[in-house]
Short mmCIF file of C-alpha atoms in Angstrom, two decimals:
data_model
loop_
_atom_site.label_atom_id
_atom_site.label_comp_id
_atom_site.label_asym_id
_atom_site.label_seq_id
_atom_site.Cartn_x
_atom_site.Cartn_y
_atom_site.Cartn_z
CA MET A 1 138.14 117.75 100.78
CA PRO A 2 137.32 119.96 97.70
CA THR A 3 134.75 122.34 97.70
CA ARG A 4 131.53 121.10 96.11
CA VAL A 5 130.33 123.24 93.44
CA ILE A 6 126.95 122.93 91.58
CA VAL A 7 126.31 124.96 88.38
CA ILE A 8 122.73 125.32 87.24
CA GLY A 9 122.71 125.83 83.49
CA ALA A 10 125.10 124.69 80.86
CA GLY A 11 124.97 127.56 78.41
CA ALA A 12 127.96 129.76 77.93
CA SER A 13 128.15 131.55 81.41
CA GLY A 14 127.58 127.87 83.31
CA LEU A 15 130.42 125.91 81.23
CA MET A 16 132.58 128.85 81.90
CA ALA A 17 131.81 128.83 85.64
CA ALA A 18 132.28 125.26 85.64
CA ILE A 19 135.65 125.09 84.26
CA SER A 20 136.76 128.14 86.33
CA ALA A 21 135.67 126.61 89.71
CA ALA A 22 137.19 122.89 88.49
CA ARG A 23 140.43 124.76 87.61
CA THR A 24 140.13 126.46 91.25
CA GLY A 25 140.31 122.71 92.62
CA ALA A 26 136.47 122.39 93.29
CA GLU A 27 134.23 119.23 92.59
CA VAL A 28 131.71 120.23 90.00
CA THR A 29 128.77 119.00 88.68
CA VAL A 30 126.77 120.84 86.43
CA LEU A 31 122.96 120.25 86.07
CA GLU A 32 121.06 121.07 82.66
CA ALA A 33 117.40 121.26 81.94
CA GLN A 34 117.76 120.57 78.41
CA LYS A 35 119.04 117.62 76.69
CA LYS A 36 122.45 119.02 75.48
CA ALA A 37 124.79 121.64 76.54
CA GLY A 38 125.12 125.26 74.95
CA ARG A 39 122.25 125.12 72.54
CA LYS A 40 121.65 128.76 72.55
CA LEU A 41 125.37 129.26 72.18
CA LEU A 42 125.06 127.19 68.74
CA SER A 43 122.96 130.23 67.48
CA THR A 44 124.73 133.29 68.50
CA GLY A 45 125.95 135.46 66.01
CA ASN A 46 123.86 133.61 63.34
CA GLY A 47 125.72 130.41 64.16
CA ARG A 48 129.12 131.99 63.91
CA CYS A 49 129.34 133.08 67.82
CA ASN A 50 130.66 136.48 67.92
CA LEU A 51 132.65 135.78 71.19
CA SER A 52 133.77 139.24 72.13
CA SER A 53 134.63 142.92 70.81
CA THR A 54 137.55 144.64 69.94
CA ASP A 55 135.92 148.01 71.22
CA PRO A 56 138.22 149.59 73.97
CA MET A 57 134.74 151.25 75.45
CA LEU A 58 133.15 147.91 76.08
CA PRO A 59 133.07 148.01 79.88
CA GLU A 60 130.84 151.39 79.40
CA LYS A 61 128.46 149.83 76.98
CA TYR A 62 126.34 147.78 79.74
CA HIS A 63 122.67 148.50 81.19
CA GLY A 64 120.23 147.67 83.96
CA SER A 65 120.75 147.58 87.79
CA GLY A 66 124.19 145.57 87.11
CA ALA A 67 125.78 148.06 84.57
CA GLY A 68 128.55 149.30 87.05
CA LEU A 69 129.15 145.80 88.19
CA ALA A 70 129.69 144.67 84.46
CA SER A 71 131.83 147.51 83.64
CA LEU A 72 134.19 146.81 86.51
CA LEU A 73 134.52 143.43 85.79
CA THR A 74 134.80 143.22 82.32
CA ALA A 75 137.60 146.27 82.58
CA GLU A 76 139.44 144.95 85.67
CA LYS A 77 139.02 141.48 86.53
CA MET A 78 138.47 139.76 82.97
CA ASP A 79 138.55 142.07 80.01
CA ALA A 80 138.38 140.70 76.26
CA ALA A 81 142.36 139.94 76.11
CA ALA A 82 142.03 137.78 78.97
CA THR A 83 138.77 135.82 77.47
CA LEU A 84 140.88 135.41 74.20
CA ALA A 85 143.80 134.23 76.13
CA PHE A 86 141.39 131.60 77.78
CA PHE A 87 140.04 130.45 74.59
CA HIS A 88 143.58 130.23 72.83
CA SER A 89 144.68 128.12 75.90
CA LEU A 90 141.94 125.65 74.85
CA GLY A 91 143.20 125.53 71.29
CA LEU A 92 140.61 127.99 69.63
CA LEU A 93 141.68 130.00 66.92
CA THR A 94 140.04 133.45 66.56
CA THR A 95 139.64 136.27 64.03
CA GLU A 96 138.42 139.68 63.81
CA LYS A 97 135.85 141.20 61.68
CA ASN A 98 134.51 144.81 61.93
CA GLY A 99 135.24 144.91 65.63
CA GLY A 100 133.75 141.49 66.48
CA ILE A 101 135.83 138.68 67.68
CA TYR A 102 135.10 135.32 66.22
CA PRO A 103 135.96 131.55 66.19
CA TYR A 104 138.45 131.37 62.91
CA THR A 105 136.17 128.61 61.46
CA MET A 106 132.93 131.05 61.78
CA GLN A 107 131.36 127.86 63.64
CA ALA A 108 129.89 128.38 66.99
CA SER A 109 130.00 124.62 67.43
CA SER A 110 134.13 125.20 67.62
CA VAL A 111 133.40 127.05 70.90
CA LEU A 112 131.17 124.82 72.27
CA ASP A 113 133.54 121.95 71.50
CA VAL A 114 136.39 123.17 73.15
CA LEU A 115 134.49 123.91 76.30
CA LEU A 116 133.01 120.64 76.56
CA SER A 117 136.60 119.14 76.08
CA GLU A 118 137.79 121.20 78.61
CA THR A 119 134.99 120.00 81.28
CA ARG A 120 135.75 116.42 80.25
CA ARG A 121 139.56 117.09 81.11
CA LEU A 122 138.68 118.62 84.56
CA ARG A 123 136.06 115.74 85.16
CA VAL A 124 133.20 117.82 85.48
CA LYS A 125 130.30 115.89 85.99
CA MET A 126 127.21 116.97 83.43
CA LYS A 127 123.56 116.02 84.42
CA PHE A 128 121.10 116.73 81.91
CA SER A 129 117.26 116.76 81.81
CA GLN A 130 117.24 118.02 85.49
CA GLU A 131 114.27 120.26 86.71
CA ILE A 132 115.11 121.95 89.72
CA THR A 133 112.20 122.11 91.99
CA SER A 134 113.63 124.08 94.82
CA ILE A 135 117.15 125.11 96.50
CA LEU A 136 117.34 124.76 100.24
CA PRO A 137 120.18 127.18 101.76
CA PRO A 138 122.12 125.50 104.72
CA ASP A 139 120.71 125.27 108.10
CA LYS A 140 123.42 125.68 110.80
CA ASN A 141 121.03 123.94 113.15
CA ASN A 142 120.97 120.56 111.25
CA SER A 143 124.18 118.81 110.65
CA VAL A 144 122.48 116.62 108.00
CA LYS A 145 121.24 120.13 106.25
CA SER A 146 124.58 121.87 106.80
CA CYS A 147 125.03 122.57 102.64
CA TYR A 148 122.94 123.53 100.14
CA GLN A 149 120.22 120.79 99.10
CA ILE A 150 119.19 121.07 95.01
CA VAL A 151 116.26 119.28 95.01
CA THR A 152 114.67 117.59 91.57
CA PRO A 153 111.73 115.28 91.12
CA THR A 154 114.26 112.38 91.17
CA TRP A 155 117.40 113.50 93.50
CA THR A 156 118.34 115.62 95.81
CA TYR A 157 122.14 117.14 95.17
CA GLN A 158 124.23 118.72 97.94
CA ALA A 159 126.69 121.40 97.38
CA ASP A 160 128.91 123.83 99.29
CA ALA A 161 128.36 126.52 96.97
CA VAL A 162 125.81 126.99 94.10
CA ILE A 163 126.07 128.88 90.82
CA LEU A 164 122.73 129.85 89.17
CA ALA A 165 123.50 130.44 85.52
CA CYS A 166 120.26 129.56 83.82
CA GLY A 167 120.51 131.62 80.62
CA SER A 168 117.60 133.76 79.01
CA THR A 169 114.02 134.11 78.20
CA ALA A 170 115.43 135.16 74.77
CA SER A 171 114.35 132.81 71.71
CA ALA A 172 112.07 131.55 73.99
CA ASN A 173 108.41 132.87 74.95
CA CYS A 174 108.64 132.46 78.85
CA GLU A 175 107.29 135.45 80.37
CA ALA A 176 104.03 133.72 80.76
CA VAL A 177 106.11 131.04 82.59
CA PHE A 178 107.77 133.27 85.11
CA GLN A 179 104.45 134.72 85.89
CA MET A 180 103.53 131.26 86.64
CA GLN A 181 100.95 130.75 83.97
CA THR A 182 100.67 127.45 82.41
CA ARG A 183 102.01 126.97 78.90
CA PRO A 184 103.05 123.48 77.74
CA ALA A 185 104.56 124.24 74.41
CA ALA A 186 107.25 126.58 76.51
CA SER A 187 110.58 125.12 75.66
CA ALA A 188 113.08 123.73 77.98
CA ASN A 189 115.19 126.75 77.75
CA ALA A 190 112.01 129.03 78.87
CA ARG A 191 111.06 126.73 81.70
CA ALA A 192 114.89 126.60 82.71
CA PHE A 193 115.56 130.51 82.86
CA SER A 194 112.03 131.35 84.54
CA SER A 195 112.84 128.46 87.09
CA GLY A 196 116.12 130.14 87.65
CA LEU A 197 114.15 133.27 88.47
CA GLN A 198 111.84 131.78 90.25
CA LEU A 199 114.39 129.88 92.76
CA ALA A 200 115.92 133.11 93.20
CA GLN A 201 113.02 134.95 94.17
CA SER A 202 112.33 131.85 96.59
CA LEU A 203 115.61 132.84 98.22
CA GLY A 204 114.68 136.25 98.81
CA HIS A 205 115.74 138.14 95.87
CA SER A 206 114.39 140.73 93.85
CA ILE A 207 113.94 140.45 90.18
CA VAL A 208 113.90 143.20 87.66
CA GLU A 209 110.84 141.95 85.49
CA PRO A 210 112.69 140.40 82.11
CA ARG A 211 111.52 141.93 78.88
CA PRO A 212 112.95 141.34 75.32
CA ALA A 213 115.79 143.12 73.96
CA LEU A 214 117.94 143.14 70.81
CA VAL A 215 114.57 142.59 69.40
CA PRO A 216 112.64 143.95 66.23
CA LEU A 217 109.93 146.77 66.90
CA VAL A 218 106.49 146.42 65.93
CA CYS A 219 104.68 149.48 63.89
CA MET A 220 101.25 150.81 64.80
CA GLY A 221 98.15 150.18 62.41
CA ASP A 222 98.16 149.26 58.93
CA PHE A 223 101.22 151.29 57.79
CA PRO A 224 101.73 151.79 53.87
CA GLU A 225 105.38 150.72 54.60
CA ARG A 226 104.61 146.94 54.49
CA SER A 227 105.25 147.24 50.66
CA CYS A 228 108.65 147.75 51.74
CA ALA A 229 109.29 144.50 53.45
CA GLY A 230 112.74 142.74 52.66
CA VAL A 231 114.28 146.51 52.01
CA ARG A 232 117.47 147.04 53.76
CA CYS A 233 118.94 150.35 54.05
CA HIS A 234 121.51 152.48 55.85
CA ALA A 235 120.01 155.27 58.42
CA LYS A 236 120.22 156.65 61.30
CA VAL A 237 117.62 155.90 63.59
CA THR A 238 116.32 157.72 66.98
CA LEU A 239 113.79 156.23 69.45
CA LEU A 240 111.58 158.83 70.92
CA HIS A 241 109.22 158.59 73.93
CA SER A 242 106.46 161.32 74.42
CA THR A 243 104.99 162.04 77.94
CA SER A 244 101.87 163.74 76.20
CA ARG A 245 99.31 163.01 73.88
CA PHE A 246 100.78 165.83 71.62
CA TRP A 247 104.19 165.35 70.15
CA THR A 248 106.03 168.68 71.13
CA ASP A 249 109.98 169.42 71.63
CA VAL A 250 108.96 170.17 75.05
CA THR A 251 107.01 166.68 75.77
CA THR A 252 109.53 164.39 73.67
CA GLU A 253 112.68 162.54 75.06
CA VAL A 254 115.17 161.12 73.30
CA LEU A 255 115.64 157.16 74.56
CA ALA A 256 118.53 156.38 72.37
CA SER A 257 120.31 156.72 68.62
CA GLU A 258 121.92 154.49 66.45
CA THR A 259 123.50 154.39 62.88
CA GLY A 260 123.50 151.31 60.97
CA GLU A 261 121.25 148.68 58.72
CA LEU A 262 117.92 149.31 59.05
CA GLN A 263 115.16 146.51 57.63
CA TRP A 264 111.77 146.78 56.98
CA THR A 265 109.22 143.82 57.56
CA ASN A 266 105.94 143.45 57.36
CA TYR A 267 105.16 144.04 61.02
CA GLY A 268 107.68 146.75 61.43
CA LEU A 269 111.10 147.47 61.97
CA SER A 270 114.08 145.09 62.32
CA GLY A 271 118.18 145.20 61.70
CA ILE A 272 120.94 145.79 63.90
CA ALA A 273 120.36 149.54 64.49
CA ILE A 274 116.77 148.97 65.66
CA PHE A 275 118.03 146.01 68.09
CA GLN A 276 120.29 148.78 69.57
CA LEU A 277 117.05 150.68 70.35
CA SER A 278 114.82 148.00 71.36
CA ARG A 279 115.99 147.83 75.00
CA PHE A 280 115.09 151.12 75.89
CA MET A 281 111.33 150.25 75.40
CA TYR A 282 109.23 150.02 78.19
CA SER A 283 108.55 146.21 79.86
CA ALA A 284 105.50 144.45 77.90
CA LYS A 285 103.35 145.23 81.13
CA ALA A 286 104.10 148.73 81.07
CA GLN A 287 102.98 148.79 77.23
CA LYS A 288 100.01 147.56 78.13
CA GLU A 289 99.05 150.07 80.87
CA ASP A 290 100.27 152.51 78.43
CA ALA A 291 97.57 151.16 75.80
CA LYS A 292 94.67 151.61 78.10
CA LYS A 293 95.96 154.92 79.05
CA MET A 294 95.94 155.98 75.39
CA SER A 295 92.69 154.12 74.51
CA ALA A 296 90.92 155.99 77.34
CA VAL A 297 92.12 159.35 75.92
CA ARG A 298 90.95 158.35 72.34
CA LYS A 299 87.72 158.00 73.48
CA THR A 300 87.66 161.58 75.37
CA ALA A 301 89.87 163.45 72.44
CA PRO A 302 87.56 165.71 70.20
CA GLN A 303 86.91 164.38 66.50
CA THR A 304 88.94 166.84 64.90
CA GLN A 305 91.94 165.44 66.72
CA THR A 306 94.26 164.11 64.04
CA GLN A 307 97.72 163.85 65.60
CA PRO A 308 98.21 160.08 66.86
CA ILE A 309 98.35 159.53 70.46
CA VAL A 310 101.21 157.41 71.16
CA ASN A 311 104.16 156.85 73.44
CA TYR A 312 107.03 155.77 70.98
CA VAL A 313 108.28 156.72 67.49
CA VAL A 314 111.14 155.87 65.82
CA ASP A 315 112.85 158.89 63.59
CA ILE A 316 114.49 157.67 60.76
CA ASP A 317 117.52 159.56 58.85
CA PHE A 318 118.18 158.26 55.57
CA PHE A 319 120.97 160.50 55.02
CA PRO A 320 122.93 160.58 58.26
CA GLU A 321 126.19 161.44 56.44
CA TYR A 322 124.59 164.42 54.72
CA GLU A 323 123.46 168.02 56.07
CA GLU A 324 120.04 169.64 55.09
CA SER A 325 122.18 172.02 52.88
CA GLU A 326 124.00 169.50 51.07
CA LEU A 327 121.09 167.63 49.93
CA ASP A 328 119.40 171.02 49.07
CA VAL A 329 122.16 171.48 46.63
CA LEU A 330 122.03 168.23 45.14
CA LEU A 331 118.31 168.02 44.88
CA LYS A 332 118.03 171.15 42.98
CA LYS A 333 120.80 170.33 40.52
CA ARG A 334 118.42 167.26 39.53
CA VAL A 335 115.42 169.03 39.38
CA ARG A 336 117.51 171.38 36.89
CA GLU A 337 118.78 168.39 34.95
CA LEU A 338 115.67 166.21 34.84
CA SER A 339 112.98 169.06 34.40
CA GLY A 340 110.81 167.13 31.67
CA GLU A 341 110.99 163.56 34.01
CA SER A 342 108.79 162.35 36.28
CA ALA A 343 108.88 163.41 39.97
CA SER A 344 109.79 159.51 40.94
CA VAL A 345 113.02 159.97 39.16
CA LEU A 346 114.58 162.80 41.30
CA LEU A 347 115.29 159.97 43.96
CA ARG A 348 116.35 157.28 41.72
CA GLY A 349 119.95 156.40 42.79
CA ILE A 350 119.49 158.03 46.09
CA LEU A 351 116.83 156.10 47.83
CA ASN A 352 115.73 152.44 47.50
CA GLU A 353 113.15 152.19 44.62
CA LYS A 354 110.31 150.76 47.25
CA LEU A 355 110.97 153.87 49.60
CA ILE A 356 110.50 156.47 46.96
CA PRO A 357 106.90 156.71 46.27
CA LEU A 358 106.22 156.76 50.27
CA VAL A 359 108.69 159.47 50.74
CA LEU A 360 107.44 161.68 47.90
CA GLN A 361 104.04 161.07 48.86
CA ARG A 362 104.62 161.97 52.52
CA ALA A 363 106.42 164.96 51.65
CA GLY A 364 103.61 166.08 49.45
CA MET A 365 101.23 165.76 51.97
CA GLY A 366 99.33 163.23 50.01
CA HIS A 367 99.33 165.00 46.91
CA PRO A 368 103.18 164.72 45.38
CA PRO A 369 103.87 166.89 42.19
CA ALA A 370 103.93 164.47 39.09
CA TYR A 371 106.87 166.06 37.12
CA CYS A 372 110.18 167.38 38.20
CA SER A 373 109.21 170.80 36.58
CA GLU A 374 106.70 170.98 39.14
CA ILE A 375 108.71 170.58 42.16
CA SER A 376 109.57 174.08 43.77
CA ASP A 377 112.02 175.16 46.24
CA ALA A 378 109.23 174.78 49.38
CA TYR A 379 108.68 171.15 48.20
CA ILE A 380 112.42 170.28 48.02
CA LYS A 381 112.55 171.62 51.62
CA GLU A 382 109.90 169.34 52.88
CA LEU A 383 111.16 166.65 51.00
CA ILE A 384 114.43 166.97 52.82
CA ILE A 385 112.70 167.27 56.12
CA THR A 386 110.96 164.08 55.43
CA MET A 387 114.00 161.96 54.27
CA LYS A 388 115.94 163.52 57.64
CA ASN A 389 112.94 162.74 59.92
CA TYR A 390 110.89 159.84 58.60
CA ARG A 391 108.78 158.98 61.72
CA MET A 392 107.28 155.59 62.24
CA LEU A 393 104.82 155.17 65.16
CA ILE A 394 105.67 152.23 67.48
CA ASP A 395 103.19 149.85 68.84
CA GLY A 396 105.68 147.69 70.83
CA THR A 397 108.56 145.07 70.45
CA GLN A 398 108.48 141.31 69.23
CA SER A 399 108.42 138.83 71.57
CA PHE A 400 111.17 136.83 73.63
CA ASP A 401 110.97 134.13 70.82
CA GLN A 402 112.06 136.96 68.52
CA ALA A 403 114.48 138.56 70.83
CA GLN A 404 118.43 137.72 71.15
CA ILE A 405 118.66 138.58 74.32
CA CYS A 406 116.70 139.54 77.57
CA ALA A 407 116.96 142.19 79.68
CA GLY A 408 116.25 142.12 83.41
CA GLY A 409 116.88 139.22 85.87
CA VAL A 410 118.10 139.22 89.54
CA ASP A 411 118.53 142.99 90.90
CA CYS A 412 122.54 143.54 90.99
CA ALA A 413 122.01 145.76 94.17
CA GLU A 414 121.66 142.11 95.91
CA VAL A 415 124.91 140.85 94.60
CA THR A 416 128.40 141.65 95.58
CA GLU A 417 131.62 142.51 93.32
CA GLN A 418 132.34 138.72 93.53
CA LEU A 419 128.94 137.87 92.12
CA GLU A 420 128.04 136.25 95.71
CA SER A 421 124.51 136.77 96.85
CA ARG A 422 124.35 139.53 99.68
CA LEU A 423 121.26 137.04 101.06
CA HIS A 424 123.09 134.09 101.07
CA LYS A 425 126.49 133.16 101.66
CA ASN A 426 127.81 130.91 99.08
CA LEU A 427 125.18 131.30 96.29
CA TYR A 428 126.09 133.05 93.08
CA PHE A 429 124.73 134.23 89.79
CA ALA A 430 126.27 134.70 86.14
CA GLY A 431 125.23 135.48 82.83
CA GLU A 432 121.81 136.44 81.88
CA MET A 433 120.36 135.61 85.23
CA LEU A 434 121.26 139.18 86.16
CA ASP A 435 119.81 142.07 85.36
CA VAL A 436 122.77 143.13 82.59
CA ASP A 437 122.43 143.42 79.02
CA GLY A 438 124.63 144.94 76.25
CA PRO A 439 124.40 145.83 72.85
CA CYS A 440 125.10 143.69 70.00
CA GLY A 441 128.23 142.62 68.76
CA GLY A 442 129.71 140.30 71.34
CA TYR A 443 129.19 142.21 74.42
CA ASN A 444 126.37 139.83 75.95
CA LEU A 445 128.77 136.88 75.29
CA GLN A 446 131.69 138.81 76.83
CA TRP A 447 129.33 139.38 80.00
CA ALA A 448 128.81 135.45 80.11
CA TRP A 449 132.57 134.73 80.07
CA THR A 450 133.74 137.35 82.78
CA SER A 451 130.67 136.66 84.95
CA GLY A 452 131.00 132.70 84.72
CA TYR A 453 134.59 132.62 85.40
CA LEU A 454 134.48 135.12 88.07
CA ALA A 455 131.62 133.28 89.78
CA GLY A 456 133.28 129.79 89.32
CA GLN A 457 136.44 130.88 90.68
CA TYR A 458 134.85 132.70 93.99
CA ALA A 459 132.50 129.71 94.42
CA ALA A 460 135.40 127.15 94.73
CA GLU A 461 137.77 129.21 96.90
#
């Protein structure tokens, strides 16, 4: 009699788990909260589906309590090459662009189509609009309940093995749902993931608090850079954290740094470079606690205190490929050539037009020179420091509905290398259910494919 495997979730990792388990000989049923499979998969990579990455260091790019586990599995058990071979076997053509691997059609729907076609070929049963209320582990003392019982409002499914692959809170604000607060507007995706974590928690598993990752950052206060909303530029961005209300080299910790596209918005900072920094922000809960502490310090601080009391700053280098000495030579040459021109002309062709007055204003401490002939060597030095270290005070991240992925999930200390629960035999986890997350560029989908395939294989054996 074949092993009965139930996969909870029909996203990327869930579909992969179902296919792998069925190929291994199991009788597979997929239970999905939504009305269709793979809805989030269709939106990945802006609808193009960045399947994986050609980065040879891919296994080293994961974070969370499962970073080591993800590194091991994506390097030794199912790497990018094996993943491509799998999709090619389903008839999907792929192409490479800037280190990312995409379907040749550049349509995420092509990926979903071949996955669903394979589930049909393998006779995987798909059940939609399924709300799981509880999972009852096997009771060795009760022959009727000697297997897993997956309970819904209308039916109780039985299985020899269960794979939790409920996706992520990303693109759906469900932090409050996970915390058991009623929010009728929460999407099915939000309810499914939070329910998945609750199911894992009800079975005794520890949960690392979910938080948005690969998400825009919100700047503090009424910052003048709002006028640059929509502007994109190349920059190196560094996320700094201070353990003191005074920003000094001693109290400042560099959390992460990234070079790439930076986008200015009316609420703060976005773009791929910013997304890569965002997972290093504290959880929303920790941010709120810090905010309370900062508020208390502000009330007791002397009125002459002018340094903002903040925890996070993004330091922006608009010219990461240029040394300060090179910029010094360039700007002094331009000053000589443009001596009769307005000071704003100095940076034209070098910096985006909307950023120029802000940089000049900040370098001049509120009183920039009006003409190039008034620009001194000391001002040029300050201008270069400003352009290489343009700091923005950060208030926090955008919410889950603006995030591409979720950090946090089931603590991987409680999961084996076979992705099996250390607390319950034949209970497996895959994808974003686990506390594993990676950067932009196909790393998170690679984890979904790897973890889904292996969980399905081990569950069916």
